[in-house]
PDB file of C-alpha atoms and ligand atoms in Angstrom:
ATOM      1  CA  UNK A   1       5.374   7.792  -6.543  1.00 79.00           C
ATOM      2  CA  UNK A   2       3.955  11.279  -6.676  1.00 83.00           C
ATOM      3  CA  UNK A   3       5.398  14.416  -5.109  1.00 83.00           C
ATOM      4  CA  UNK A   4       3.164  14.490  -2.054  1.00 88.00           C
ATOM      5  CA  UNK A   5       3.462  10.732  -1.605  1.00 87.00           C
ATOM      6  CA  UNK A   6       7.228  11.163  -1.342  1.00 82.00           C
ATOM      7  CA  UNK A   7       7.004  14.181   0.903  1.00 84.00           C
ATOM      8  CA  UNK A   8       5.096  12.370   3.603  1.00 90.00           C
ATOM      9  CA  UNK A   9       7.800   9.711   3.961  1.00 91.00           C
ATOM     10  CA  UNK A  10       9.980  10.956   6.797  1.00 90.00           C
ATOM     11  CA  UNK A  11      12.120   7.826   6.985  1.00 88.00           C
ATOM     12  CA  UNK A  12      15.276   7.365   4.903  1.00 93.00           C
ATOM     13  CA  UNK A  13      14.159   5.858   1.590  1.00 94.00           C
ATOM     14  CA  UNK A  14      17.200   3.604   1.195  1.00 95.00           C
ATOM     15  CA  UNK A  15      16.598   2.117   4.578  1.00 97.00           C
ATOM     16  CA  UNK A  16      12.871   1.567   4.010  1.00 97.00           C
ATOM     17  CA  UNK A  17      13.585  -0.135   0.694  1.00 97.00           C
ATOM     18  CA  UNK A  18      16.236  -2.338   2.315  1.00 98.00           C
ATOM     19  CA  UNK A  19      13.771  -3.431   4.983  1.00 98.00           C
ATOM     20  CA  UNK A  20      11.066  -4.075   2.391  1.00 98.00           C
ATOM     21  CA  UNK A  21      13.497  -6.103   0.292  1.00 98.00           C
ATOM     22  CA  UNK A  22      14.347  -8.395   3.199  1.00 98.00           C
ATOM     23  CA  UNK A  23      10.642  -9.031   3.745  1.00 98.00           C
ATOM     24  CA  UNK A  24      10.073  -9.502   0.023  1.00 98.00           C
ATOM     25  CA  UNK A  25      12.793 -12.157  -0.143  1.00 98.00           C
ATOM     26  CA  UNK A  26      11.517 -13.960   2.930  1.00 98.00           C
ATOM     27  CA  UNK A  27       7.996 -14.052   1.535  1.00 98.00           C
ATOM     28  CA  UNK A  28       9.204 -15.591  -1.728  1.00 98.00           C
ATOM     29  CA  UNK A  29      11.263 -18.149   0.166  1.00 98.00           C
ATOM     30  CA  UNK A  30       8.342 -18.995   2.464  1.00 98.00           C
ATOM     31  CA  UNK A  31       6.108 -19.304  -0.578  1.00 98.00           C
ATOM     32  CA  UNK A  32       8.560 -21.702  -2.192  1.00 98.00           C
ATOM     33  CA  UNK A  33       9.165 -23.683   0.996  1.00 98.00           C
ATOM     34  CA  UNK A  34       5.442 -24.186   1.679  1.00 98.00           C
ATOM     35  CA  UNK A  35       4.575 -24.839  -1.972  1.00 98.00           C
ATOM     36  CA  UNK A  36       7.240 -27.501  -2.337  1.00 98.00           C
ATOM     37  CA  UNK A  37       6.576 -29.060   1.061  1.00 98.00           C
ATOM     38  CA  UNK A  38       2.883 -29.389   0.157  1.00 98.00           C
ATOM     39  CA  UNK A  39       3.899 -31.568  -2.780  1.00 98.00           C
ATOM     40  CA  UNK A  40       6.617 -33.491  -1.000  1.00 98.00           C
ATOM     41  CA  UNK A  41       4.993 -34.743   2.199  1.00 98.00           C
ATOM     42  CA  UNK A  42       3.467 -38.202   2.643  1.00 98.00           C
ATOM     43  CA  UNK A  43       1.749 -40.100   5.438  1.00 94.00           C
ATOM     44  CA  UNK A  44      -1.343 -40.180   7.628  1.00 88.00           C
ATOM     45  CA  UNK A  45      -1.896 -36.454   8.247  1.00 90.00           C
ATOM     46  CA  UNK A  46      -0.160 -35.249   5.118  1.00 96.00           C
ATOM     47  CA  UNK A  47      -3.388 -34.302   3.353  1.00 96.00           C
ATOM     48  CA  UNK A  48      -4.474 -32.038   6.201  1.00 95.00           C
ATOM     49  CA  UNK A  49      -1.119 -30.271   6.279  1.00 97.00           C
ATOM     50  CA  UNK A  50      -0.997 -30.134   2.498  1.00 97.00           C
ATOM     51  CA  UNK A  51      -4.116 -28.006   2.152  1.00 97.00           C
ATOM     52  CA  UNK A  52      -2.901 -25.548   4.805  1.00 97.00           C
ATOM     53  CA  UNK A  53       0.534 -25.360   3.185  1.00 98.00           C
ATOM     54  CA  UNK A  54      -1.037 -24.664  -0.184  1.00 98.00           C
ATOM     55  CA  UNK A  55      -3.276 -21.942   1.157  1.00 98.00           C
ATOM     56  CA  UNK A  56      -0.502 -20.251   3.135  1.00 98.00           C
ATOM     57  CA  UNK A  57       1.917 -20.581   0.257  1.00 98.00           C
ATOM     58  CA  UNK A  58      -0.500 -18.499  -1.840  1.00 98.00           C
ATOM     59  CA  UNK A  59      -0.807 -15.966   0.975  1.00 98.00           C
ATOM     60  CA  UNK A  60       2.973 -15.556   1.194  1.00 98.00           C
ATOM     61  CA  UNK A  61       3.125 -14.928  -2.545  1.00 98.00           C
ATOM     62  CA  UNK A  62       0.420 -12.300  -2.156  1.00 98.00           C
ATOM     63  CA  UNK A  63       2.534 -10.714   0.605  1.00 98.00           C
ATOM     64  CA  UNK A  64       5.534 -10.648  -1.744  1.00 98.00           C
ATOM     65  CA  UNK A  65       3.320  -8.851  -4.268  1.00 98.00           C
ATOM     66  CA  UNK A  66       2.307  -6.138  -1.806  1.00 98.00           C
ATOM     67  CA  UNK A  67       5.943  -5.612  -0.828  1.00 98.00           C
ATOM     68  CA  UNK A  68       7.080  -5.479  -4.467  1.00 98.00           C
ATOM     69  CA  UNK A  69       4.472  -2.807  -5.224  1.00 98.00           C
ATOM     70  CA  UNK A  70       5.680  -0.661  -2.336  1.00 98.00           C
ATOM     71  CA  UNK A  71       9.358  -1.115  -3.259  1.00 97.00           C
ATOM     72  CA  UNK A  72       8.623   0.048  -6.813  1.00 97.00           C
ATOM     73  CA  UNK A  73       6.464   2.898  -5.559  1.00 96.00           C
ATOM     74  CA  UNK A  74       9.364   4.157  -3.451  1.00 95.00           C
ATOM     75  CA  UNK A  75      11.668   4.047  -6.472  1.00 94.00           C
ATOM     76  CA  UNK A  76      13.420   0.801  -5.565  1.00 96.00           C
ATOM     77  CA  UNK A  77      13.858  -2.472  -7.430  1.00 98.00           C
ATOM     78  CA  UNK A  78      12.588  -5.822  -6.202  1.00 98.00           C
ATOM     79  CA  UNK A  79      15.201  -8.607  -6.285  1.00 98.00           C
ATOM     80  CA  UNK A  80      15.724  -9.081 -10.023  1.00 98.00           C
ATOM     81  CA  UNK A  81      17.700 -12.312  -9.843  1.00 98.00           C
ATOM     82  CA  UNK A  82      16.298 -15.177  -7.738  1.00 97.00           C
ATOM     83  CA  UNK A  83      19.878 -16.211  -6.894  1.00 97.00           C
ATOM     84  CA  UNK A  84      20.013 -13.155  -4.645  1.00 98.00           C
ATOM     85  CA  UNK A  85      16.901 -13.972  -2.628  1.00 98.00           C
ATOM     86  CA  UNK A  86      18.853 -15.904   0.016  1.00 98.00           C
ATOM     87  CA  UNK A  87      21.342 -13.066   0.482  1.00 97.00           C
ATOM     88  CA  UNK A  88      18.654 -10.430   0.847  1.00 98.00           C
ATOM     89  CA  UNK A  89      16.408 -12.475   3.136  1.00 98.00           C
ATOM     90  CA  UNK A  90      16.326 -11.990   6.891  1.00 97.00           C
ATOM     91  CA  UNK A  91      14.703 -15.229   8.014  1.00 97.00           C
ATOM     92  CA  UNK A  92      16.079 -17.450   5.256  1.00 96.00           C
ATOM     93  CA  UNK A  93      14.996 -20.760   3.830  1.00 97.00           C
ATOM     94  CA  UNK A  94      14.555 -24.223   5.294  1.00 97.00           C
ATOM     95  CA  UNK A  95      14.483 -27.215   2.959  1.00 98.00           C
ATOM     96  CA  UNK A  96      11.652 -29.718   3.431  1.00 98.00           C
ATOM     97  CA  UNK A  97      12.832 -32.701   5.524  1.00 98.00           C
ATOM     98  CA  UNK A  98      14.512 -35.474   3.505  1.00 98.00           C
ATOM     99  CA  UNK A  99      12.007 -37.912   5.022  1.00 98.00           C
ATOM    100  CA  UNK A 100       8.635 -36.914   3.520  1.00 98.00           C
ATOM    101  CA  UNK A 101       6.761 -38.540   6.435  1.00 98.00           C
ATOM    102  CA  UNK A 102       8.534 -36.391   9.044  1.00 97.00           C
ATOM    103  CA  UNK A 103       5.563 -34.095   9.531  1.00 96.00           C
ATOM    104  CA  UNK A 104       6.680 -32.882  12.959  1.00 95.00           C
ATOM    105  CA  UNK A 105       9.726 -31.288  11.386  1.00 97.00           C
ATOM    106  CA  UNK A 106       7.519 -29.751   8.710  1.00 97.00           C
ATOM    107  CA  UNK A 107       5.315 -28.189  11.377  1.00 97.00           C
ATOM    108  CA  UNK A 108       8.283 -26.978  13.417  1.00 97.00           C
ATOM    109  CA  UNK A 109       9.987 -25.462  10.364  1.00 98.00           C
ATOM    110  CA  UNK A 110       6.850 -23.545   9.407  1.00 98.00           C
ATOM    111  CA  UNK A 111       6.424 -22.344  12.994  1.00 98.00           C
ATOM    112  CA  UNK A 112      10.034 -21.123  13.029  1.00 98.00           C
ATOM    113  CA  UNK A 113       9.516 -19.246   9.771  1.00 98.00           C
ATOM    114  CA  UNK A 114       6.312 -17.666  11.030  1.00 98.00           C
ATOM    115  CA  UNK A 115       7.885 -16.711  14.365  1.00 98.00           C
ATOM    116  CA  UNK A 116      10.762 -15.022  12.553  1.00 98.00           C
ATOM    117  CA  UNK A 117       8.330 -13.121  10.306  1.00 98.00           C
ATOM    118  CA  UNK A 118       6.208 -12.040  13.292  1.00 98.00           C
ATOM    119  CA  UNK A 119       9.309 -10.795  15.064  1.00 98.00           C
ATOM    120  CA  UNK A 120      10.495  -8.854  12.038  1.00 98.00           C
ATOM    121  CA  UNK A 121       7.126  -7.364  11.101  1.00 98.00           C
ATOM    122  CA  UNK A 122       6.386  -6.243  14.613  1.00 98.00           C
ATOM    123  CA  UNK A 123       9.754  -4.437  14.723  1.00 98.00           C
ATOM    124  CA  UNK A 124       9.072  -2.851  11.331  1.00 98.00           C
ATOM    125  CA  UNK A 125       5.588  -1.755  12.426  1.00 97.00           C
ATOM    126  CA  UNK A 126       7.084   0.048  15.395  1.00 97.00           C
ATOM    127  CA  UNK A 127       9.848   1.562  13.331  1.00 97.00           C
ATOM    128  CA  UNK A 128       7.687   3.087  10.613  1.00 97.00           C
ATOM    129  CA  UNK A 129       4.596   3.911  12.636  1.00 96.00           C
ATOM    130  CA  UNK A 130       5.054   7.662  12.251  1.00 95.00           C
ATOM    131  CA  UNK A 131       7.819   7.961   9.657  1.00 96.00           C
ATOM    132  CA  UNK A 132       6.261   6.045   6.749  1.00 97.00           C
ATOM    133  CA  UNK A 133       2.595   5.374   7.318  1.00 96.00           C
ATOM    134  CA  UNK A 134       1.959   3.500   4.067  1.00 97.00           C
ATOM    135  CA  UNK A 135       4.843   1.082   4.659  1.00 98.00           C
ATOM    136  CA  UNK A 136       3.720   0.754   8.257  1.00 98.00           C
ATOM    137  CA  UNK A 137       0.240  -0.325   7.093  1.00 98.00           C
ATOM    138  CA  UNK A 138       1.691  -2.997   4.815  1.00 98.00           C
ATOM    139  CA  UNK A 139       3.843  -4.422   7.593  1.00 98.00           C
ATOM    140  CA  UNK A 140       0.842  -4.343   9.900  1.00 98.00           C
ATOM    141  CA  UNK A 141      -1.344  -6.270   7.420  1.00 98.00           C
ATOM    142  CA  UNK A 142       1.361  -8.865   6.978  1.00 98.00           C
ATOM    143  CA  UNK A 143       1.902  -9.119  10.721  1.00 98.00           C
ATOM    144  CA  UNK A 144      -1.791  -9.907  11.263  1.00 98.00           C
ATOM    145  CA  UNK A 145      -1.657 -12.672   8.657  1.00 98.00           C
ATOM    146  CA  UNK A 146       1.467 -14.273  10.119  1.00 98.00           C
ATOM    147  CA  UNK A 147      -0.045 -14.223  13.604  1.00 98.00           C
ATOM    148  CA  UNK A 148      -3.028 -16.140  12.181  1.00 97.00           C
ATOM    149  CA  UNK A 149      -0.683 -18.547  10.393  1.00 97.00           C
ATOM    150  CA  UNK A 150       1.239 -19.296  13.566  1.00 97.00           C
ATOM    151  CA  UNK A 151      -1.948 -19.971  15.475  1.00 96.00           C
ATOM    152  CA  UNK A 152      -3.124 -22.420  12.823  1.00 95.00           C
ATOM    153  CA  UNK A 153       0.146 -24.368  12.986  1.00 96.00           C
ATOM    154  CA  UNK A 154       0.358 -24.417  16.746  1.00 95.00           C
ATOM    155  CA  UNK A 155      -2.911 -26.327  16.718  1.00 92.00           C
ATOM    156  CA  UNK A 156      -1.215 -29.100  14.751  1.00 89.00           C
ATOM    157  CA  UNK A 157       1.586 -29.235  17.265  1.00 83.00           C
ATOM    158  CA  UNK A 158      -0.908 -29.700  20.079  1.00 76.00           C
ATOM    159  CA  UNK A 159      -2.185 -32.874  18.426  1.00 64.00           C
ATOM    160  CA  UNK A 160      -0.788 -36.136  19.896  1.00 57.00           C
TER     161      UNK A 160
HETATM  162 FE1  FE2 B   1       3.894 -13.751   4.705  1.00 67.98          FE
HETATM  163 FE1  FE2 B   2       2.838 -16.913   6.990  1.00 67.98          FE
END
């Protein structure tokens, strides 16, 4: 990052990078969870859920990309070893249900992941609103996406 770009960051760099890393890890884990679940599930409504899982799985990977770019820009390192993703994550990872036809659990697990992300991103938006505007914008973009994701999944839950 350039001189002026660094100067305008009023927050502590270590702390910003730590917060970005947690988000980065969660996005990778959500990507993996949704990607795998899309392939694993079976049953009546599985195809409907599958296409949403695939789409959102790509979105989460795109989120991880935005976070990685910002981490590098601030002089940090994204998680270099995937073994560490679970330790760095804030929301964590939920395995797809053992029963591939248990679509209610799939929906609930995604909703939990999205709720956790919304919670975290809204806190981060507040935190960096005036101390790191660029990071704030990234968290805000991600927050908007996760709010849309949650809404899409709540519709499935409303179905009988
Ligand atoms: Fe995301
Ligand atoms: Fe999401």
